[in-house]
Every structure is written in C-alpha cells, then in structure tokens.
GROMACS .gro file of C-alpha atoms in nm:
model
  270
    1UNK     CA    1   3.553   1.701   0.879
    2UNK     CA    2   3.772   2.001   1.052
    3UNK     CA    3   3.906   1.925   1.431
    4UNK     CA    4   3.665   2.192   1.552
    5UNK     CA    5   3.371   1.990   1.392
    6UNK     CA    6   3.493   1.670   1.519
    7UNK     CA    7   3.274   1.361   1.502
    8UNK     CA    8   3.009   1.333   1.755
    9UNK     CA    9   3.135   1.096   2.027
   10UNK     CA   10   2.945   0.771   2.116
   11UNK     CA   11   2.957   0.740   2.488
   12UNK     CA   12   3.069   0.431   2.692
   13UNK     CA   13   2.718   0.472   2.867
   14UNK     CA   14   2.339   0.542   2.788
   15UNK     CA   15   2.232   0.898   2.827
   16UNK     CA   16   1.865   1.047   2.907
   17UNK     CA   17   1.796   1.366   2.705
   18UNK     CA   18   1.588   1.542   2.978
   19UNK     CA   19   1.457   1.840   2.799
   20UNK     CA   20   1.411   1.908   2.434
   21UNK     CA   21   1.152   2.008   2.187
   22UNK     CA   22   1.087   1.761   1.909
   23UNK     CA   23   0.803   1.940   1.753
   24UNK     CA   24   1.014   2.246   1.698
   25UNK     CA   25   1.306   2.097   1.518
   26UNK     CA   26   1.334   2.186   1.160
   27UNK     CA   27   1.605   2.090   0.983
   28UNK     CA   28   1.545   1.706   0.981
   29UNK     CA   29   1.260   1.473   0.994
   30UNK     CA   30   1.138   1.356   1.353
   31UNK     CA   31   1.226   0.973   1.252
   32UNK     CA   32   1.563   1.104   1.150
   33UNK     CA   33   1.641   1.299   1.463
   34UNK     CA   34   1.542   1.007   1.650
   35UNK     CA   35   1.736   0.727   1.474
   36UNK     CA   36   2.054   0.918   1.477
   37UNK     CA   37   1.990   1.038   1.871
   38UNK     CA   38   1.963   0.620   1.940
   39UNK     CA   39   2.292   0.591   1.710
   40UNK     CA   40   2.453   0.787   1.990
   41UNK     CA   41   2.327   0.615   2.292
   42UNK     CA   42   2.078   0.837   2.395
   43UNK     CA   43   1.821   0.593   2.540
   44UNK     CA   44   1.530   0.790   2.637
   45UNK     CA   45   1.393   1.155   2.574
   46UNK     CA   46   1.177   1.400   2.697
   47UNK     CA   47   1.005   1.651   2.467
   48UNK     CA   48   0.854   1.936   2.651
   49UNK     CA   49   0.540   2.118   2.637
   50UNK     CA   50   0.522   2.509   2.630
   51UNK     CA   51   0.193   2.611   2.524
   52UNK     CA   52  -0.162   2.536   2.471
   53UNK     CA   53  -0.091   2.443   2.120
   54UNK     CA   54   0.154   2.181   2.184
   55UNK     CA   55  -0.014   2.015   2.503
   56UNK     CA   56  -0.177   1.723   2.292
   57UNK     CA   57   0.116   1.699   2.051
   58UNK     CA   58   0.376   1.620   2.296
   59UNK     CA   59   0.161   1.345   2.422
   60UNK     CA   60   0.089   1.215   2.039
   61UNK     CA   61   0.477   1.234   1.989
   62UNK     CA   62   0.539   1.003   2.301
   63UNK     CA   63   0.289   0.761   2.163
   64UNK     CA   64   0.466   0.750   1.827
   65UNK     CA   65   0.819   0.695   1.942
   66UNK     CA   66   0.872   0.432   2.239
   67UNK     CA   67   1.163   0.608   2.395
   68UNK     CA   68   1.037   0.945   2.395
   69UNK     CA   69   0.804   1.071   2.725
   70UNK     CA   70   0.655   1.411   2.775
   71UNK     CA   71   0.537   1.681   3.004
   72UNK     CA   72   0.208   1.911   3.029
   73UNK     CA   73   0.275   2.301   3.106
   74UNK     CA   74   0.284   2.635   2.984
   75UNK     CA   75   0.612   2.814   2.967
   76UNK     CA   76   0.643   3.165   3.127
   77UNK     CA   77   0.621   3.331   2.791
   78UNK     CA   78   0.284   3.168   2.768
   79UNK     CA   79   0.159   3.287   3.100
   80UNK     CA   80  -0.107   3.542   2.959
   81UNK     CA   81  -0.268   3.229   2.802
   82UNK     CA   82  -0.313   3.044   3.125
   83UNK     CA   83  -0.684   3.010   3.216
   84UNK     CA   84  -0.955   2.786   3.335
   85UNK     CA   85  -0.980   2.628   3.014
   86UNK     CA   86  -0.623   2.546   2.950
   87UNK     CA   87  -0.606   2.432   3.306
   88UNK     CA   88  -0.879   2.186   3.253
   89UNK     CA   89  -0.694   2.068   2.933
   90UNK     CA   90  -0.396   1.990   3.135
   91UNK     CA   91  -0.575   1.821   3.403
   92UNK     CA   92  -0.757   1.622   3.159
   93UNK     CA   93  -0.457   1.502   2.991
   94UNK     CA   94  -0.300   1.423   3.335
   95UNK     CA   95  -0.595   1.225   3.426
   96UNK     CA   96  -0.649   1.002   3.117
   97UNK     CA   97  -0.507   0.690   3.151
   98UNK     CA   98  -0.417   0.647   2.797
   99UNK     CA   99  -0.121   0.921   2.858
  100UNK     CA  100   0.111   0.687   3.053
  101UNK     CA  101   0.414   0.864   2.928
  102UNK     CA  102   0.359   1.222   3.093
  103UNK     CA  103   0.657   1.225   3.351
  104UNK     CA  104   0.643   1.598   3.473
  105UNK     CA  105   0.442   1.939   3.478
  106UNK     CA  106   0.659   2.179   3.299
  107UNK     CA  107   0.793   2.372   3.129
  108UNK     CA  108   0.686   2.647   3.386
  109UNK     CA  109   0.834   2.916   3.566
  110UNK     CA  110   0.890   3.302   3.539
  111UNK     CA  111   1.089   3.503   3.268
  112UNK     CA  112   1.148   3.848   3.339
  113UNK     CA  113   1.428   3.888   3.093
  114UNK     CA  114   1.172   3.902   2.774
  115UNK     CA  115   0.859   3.956   3.006
  116UNK     CA  116   0.620   3.832   2.686
  117UNK     CA  117   0.356   3.820   2.968
  118UNK     CA  118   0.313   4.048   3.248
  119UNK     CA  119   0.457   3.908   3.590
  120UNK     CA  120   0.136   3.885   3.787
  121UNK     CA  121   0.006   3.656   3.501
  122UNK     CA  122   0.338   3.478   3.490
  123UNK     CA  123   0.328   3.408   3.884
  124UNK     CA  124  -0.040   3.326   3.880
  125UNK     CA  125   0.013   3.037   3.595
  126UNK     CA  126   0.334   2.913   3.783
  127UNK     CA  127   0.155   2.875   4.108
  128UNK     CA  128  -0.140   2.677   3.981
  129UNK     CA  129   0.078   2.470   3.776
  130UNK     CA  130   0.295   2.366   4.082
  131UNK     CA  131  -0.027   2.285   4.269
  132UNK     CA  132  -0.133   2.064   3.974
  133UNK     CA  133   0.237   1.895   4.023
  134UNK     CA  134   0.139   1.841   4.376
  135UNK     CA  135  -0.190   1.734   4.318
  136UNK     CA  136  -0.065   1.451   4.072
  137UNK     CA  137   0.221   1.382   4.243
  138UNK     CA  138   0.469   1.483   3.974
  139UNK     CA  139   0.811   1.673   3.962
  140UNK     CA  140   0.798   1.991   3.775
  141UNK     CA  141   1.032   2.142   3.485
  142UNK     CA  142   1.122   2.485   3.578
  143UNK     CA  143   1.230   2.785   3.343
  144UNK     CA  144   1.325   3.078   3.534
  145UNK     CA  145   1.548   3.401   3.381
  146UNK     CA  146   1.594   3.736   3.567
  147UNK     CA  147   1.353   3.623   3.819
  148UNK     CA  148   1.552   3.480   4.114
  149UNK     CA  149   1.382   3.629   4.398
  150UNK     CA  150   1.029   3.549   4.267
  151UNK     CA  151   1.105   3.203   4.183
  152UNK     CA  152   1.242   3.124   4.545
  153UNK     CA  153   0.915   3.309   4.676
  154UNK     CA  154   0.691   3.074   4.481
  155UNK     CA  155   0.905   2.755   4.565
  156UNK     CA  156   0.910   2.862   4.920
  157UNK     CA  157   0.502   2.834   4.922
  158UNK     CA  158   0.546   2.463   4.789
  159UNK     CA  159   0.858   2.345   4.995
  160UNK     CA  160   0.652   2.108   5.206
  161UNK     CA  161   0.372   1.979   4.960
  162UNK     CA  162   0.587   1.926   4.657
  163UNK     CA  163   0.727   1.594   4.737
  164UNK     CA  164   0.908   1.478   4.411
  165UNK     CA  165   1.039   1.846   4.357
  166UNK     CA  166   1.191   1.879   3.994
  167UNK     CA  167   1.465   2.039   3.796
  168UNK     CA  168   1.561   2.392   3.734
  169UNK     CA  169   1.653   2.348   3.354
  170UNK     CA  170   1.891   2.533   3.131
  171UNK     CA  171   2.038   2.714   3.453
  172UNK     CA  172   2.163   3.051   3.412
  173UNK     CA  173   2.058   3.206   3.727
  174UNK     CA  174   2.272   3.310   4.062
  175UNK     CA  175   2.452   3.097   4.255
  176UNK     CA  176   2.186   3.203   4.547
  177UNK     CA  177   1.895   3.048   4.357
  178UNK     CA  178   2.122   2.727   4.275
  179UNK     CA  179   2.192   2.682   4.632
  180UNK     CA  180   1.865   2.742   4.730
  181UNK     CA  181   1.711   2.482   4.494
  182UNK     CA  182   1.988   2.242   4.575
  183UNK     CA  183   1.888   2.271   4.959
  184UNK     CA  184   1.544   2.223   4.850
  185UNK     CA  185   1.595   1.885   4.683
  186UNK     CA  186   1.596   1.970   4.321
  187UNK     CA  187   1.788   1.914   4.057
  188UNK     CA  188   1.975   2.152   3.796
  189UNK     CA  189   1.977   2.087   3.430
  190UNK     CA  190   2.270   2.202   3.224
  191UNK     CA  191   2.294   2.214   2.862
  192UNK     CA  192   2.494   2.334   2.580
  193UNK     CA  193   2.541   2.680   2.731
  194UNK     CA  194   2.806   2.548   2.952
  195UNK     CA  195   3.051   2.529   2.636
  196UNK     CA  196   2.986   2.866   2.562
  197UNK     CA  197   3.293   3.115   2.610
  198UNK     CA  198   3.123   3.383   2.796
  199UNK     CA  199   2.900   3.138   3.034
  200UNK     CA  200   3.150   3.131   3.326
  201UNK     CA  201   2.837   3.205   3.556
  202UNK     CA  202   2.681   2.866   3.452
  203UNK     CA  203   3.001   2.687   3.518
  204UNK     CA  204   3.024   2.836   3.855
  205UNK     CA  205   2.662   2.709   3.903
  206UNK     CA  206   2.792   2.376   3.805
  207UNK     CA  207   3.072   2.359   4.017
  208UNK     CA  208   2.888   2.403   4.334
  209UNK     CA  209   2.600   2.136   4.209
  210UNK     CA  210   2.711   1.788   4.335
  211UNK     CA  211   2.718   1.543   4.037
  212UNK     CA  212   2.410   1.333   4.206
  213UNK     CA  213   2.199   1.649   4.128
  214UNK     CA  214   2.305   1.720   3.763
  215UNK     CA  215   2.068   1.640   3.464
  216UNK     CA  216   2.183   1.654   3.116
  217UNK     CA  217   1.975   1.821   2.840
  218UNK     CA  218   2.007   1.996   2.512
  219UNK     CA  219   1.662   2.221   2.503
  220UNK     CA  220   1.715   2.158   2.144
  221UNK     CA  221   1.641   2.311   1.888
  222UNK     CA  222   1.810   2.586   2.073
  223UNK     CA  223   2.162   2.628   2.241
  224UNK     CA  224   2.379   2.409   2.020
  225UNK     CA  225   2.693   2.341   2.190
  226UNK     CA  226   3.046   2.384   2.073
  227UNK     CA  227   3.162   2.261   1.829
  228UNK     CA  228   2.852   2.270   1.639
  229UNK     CA  229   2.723   2.632   1.739
  230UNK     CA  230   2.547   2.771   1.413
  231UNK     CA  231   2.363   2.477   1.340
  232UNK     CA  232   2.022   2.346   1.482
  233UNK     CA  233   2.051   2.171   1.809
  234UNK     CA  234   1.925   1.795   1.877
  235UNK     CA  235   1.988   1.529   2.133
  236UNK     CA  236   2.252   1.367   1.961
  237UNK     CA  237   2.479   1.651   2.084
  238UNK     CA  238   2.459   1.555   2.432
  239UNK     CA  239   2.786   1.396   2.449
  240UNK     CA  240   2.966   1.702   2.419
  241UNK     CA  241   2.783   1.858   2.720
  242UNK     CA  242   2.893   1.552   2.909
  243UNK     CA  243   3.238   1.574   2.837
  244UNK     CA  244   3.223   1.952   2.918
  245UNK     CA  245   3.058   1.853   3.272
  246UNK     CA  246   3.340   1.635   3.335
  247UNK     CA  247   3.593   1.878   3.253
  248UNK     CA  248   3.454   2.175   3.449
  249UNK     CA  249   3.380   1.960   3.769
  250UNK     CA  250   3.722   1.742   3.726
  251UNK     CA  251   3.581   1.405   3.731
  252UNK     CA  252   3.601   1.101   3.482
  253UNK     CA  253   3.330   1.114   3.217
  254UNK     CA  254   3.203   0.768   3.281
  255UNK     CA  255   3.105   0.928   3.636
  256UNK     CA  256   2.898   1.186   3.479
  257UNK     CA  257   2.735   0.968   3.248
  258UNK     CA  258   2.622   0.706   3.497
  259UNK     CA  259   2.522   0.942   3.800
  260UNK     CA  260   2.295   1.163   3.525
  261UNK     CA  261   2.131   0.866   3.400
  262UNK     CA  262   2.053   0.755   3.766
  263UNK     CA  263   1.934   1.098   3.866
  264UNK     CA  264   1.711   1.116   3.549
  265UNK     CA  265   1.546   0.771   3.648
  266UNK     CA  266   1.544   0.884   4.017
  267UNK     CA  267   1.343   1.209   3.935
  268UNK     CA  268   1.105   1.100   3.637
  269UNK     CA  269   1.041   0.744   3.715
  270UNK     CA  270   1.078   0.599   3.383
   0.00000   0.00000   0.00000
C-alpha cells in the first residue's frame, strides 16, 4: 500500500460513530462493514434516518446489530414529504417499547444550498420535529447548510424546552452559528471534511469548539477522509478524522478519543 494510502490505524481507545447511513452503503455487505468497523475499535454506531422510506429500516438495522443504534426523522431535502401521516409514523415508532435503540430525532434541519424542498416546508418540518424531540425528551441531530439565520431562529424558539439539545452534524456553517450552538449547549459533529484542503472554514469552527463539545462522525457513505478520498466512506475511517482533530487543535490523540467517547455517551445516553 502506498504511503498516501497507509493502513487504517487501530486507535488506543474505542470510538463511537455518531452519524452514518448503513442502509446507503453499496460496495460491501452490511455484515462486512460492521465486522471491519469493529476491528478498528468502533464500539457503537448510529445509523441515521433521512426519509419516510427508511424510518423503519434503520430500526430494523439497530435490531440486527447489537452495536448499532438509530434515529427517527426527515432530512430537510425531504421536507416536502413531511405530513400528518409521516409525523404519526415517527411518533408511533418512538412510542413503541420494542424500539429501545432510538437515541435521537434526526436528521432534521434546513438546507438552502440544494433547496430540494421549499423553504417554508423545510421550516415547518424542522419545527414540528423539534417539538417531537421536546415531547420525547430526546436530543436532535441537525443538518444545516446555507441557512444559518433561519437555523438560529428555529433553535431560539426551543431554547428553553429542548432539554437534551443535540448535535449540529457535519458542520460547514459560519463561526456565528457555531458559537451560538455552543452557547446553547449543543455539540458539533466533525467528519472527513476537516481533512479536505479547501475546508479551512471547518477547521476554524473546530478551533473554537472545546473538545468537550466535539463528536466524531463519518456521514458515510459520503465525505470519505483523506487519504481514502475517492472510495466509499465507512465508519472504520474514523481514526483518520480523530487524528486530524488532534492535529488542528494541538492536543493529544488520546484526549480526542476519550473526550469524544464521553461526549457521545453523555448526549445519546447509550
């Protein structure tokens, strides 16, 4: 293997993958991905719901693999699909005592970069899902892109009622949103983007984020970190992300691993 494609490190401490999409991986079987991930000391994983089509699928995955947990929610791209029927489906899944491994409401939020759903429908879906998180005392997993102002406005409306807060995942927004979310008690999720040459804005956000508020994620199968860009992403690439976080923040890798692990447990209550 070339130096640029060095072997994936096996970390000294376990890692929790806080955001990936097992149902979307294509180049290997789910079983193979999970086995290889375990071999690299990724102890727990959260596979994320994004649409009406995979609300039940992520729950089924969580029941198949002991180390995998899941969420319930619609991505902002799917905001136009949010309606009373889908809302009832999410609530029914959350109420079902057999679904013990649902740890958050998400992936919810706003995406004005692609605007695959009208903004008013994105906001409505975001607000109603935030209220569901309040009602079930769950944290939220938030996607926000090119929507800093409206994201802040929605979060302010739930500032006192959303007790367990959540994570702004795959952070690529401005420092103003980062600081607002940190002040509100949210965590910030960092993934392979921090290894990209043109992502200095993301590294700037990491620099102002206390390590006590950092979560590790891959968002796989997307956003594969260097040195494996160009192949499908998977949770076993998390050690490269942890290494880059340690480098950018100028702290020991062991501190990144242990703090991020504790942060994940504190937020998601595994």
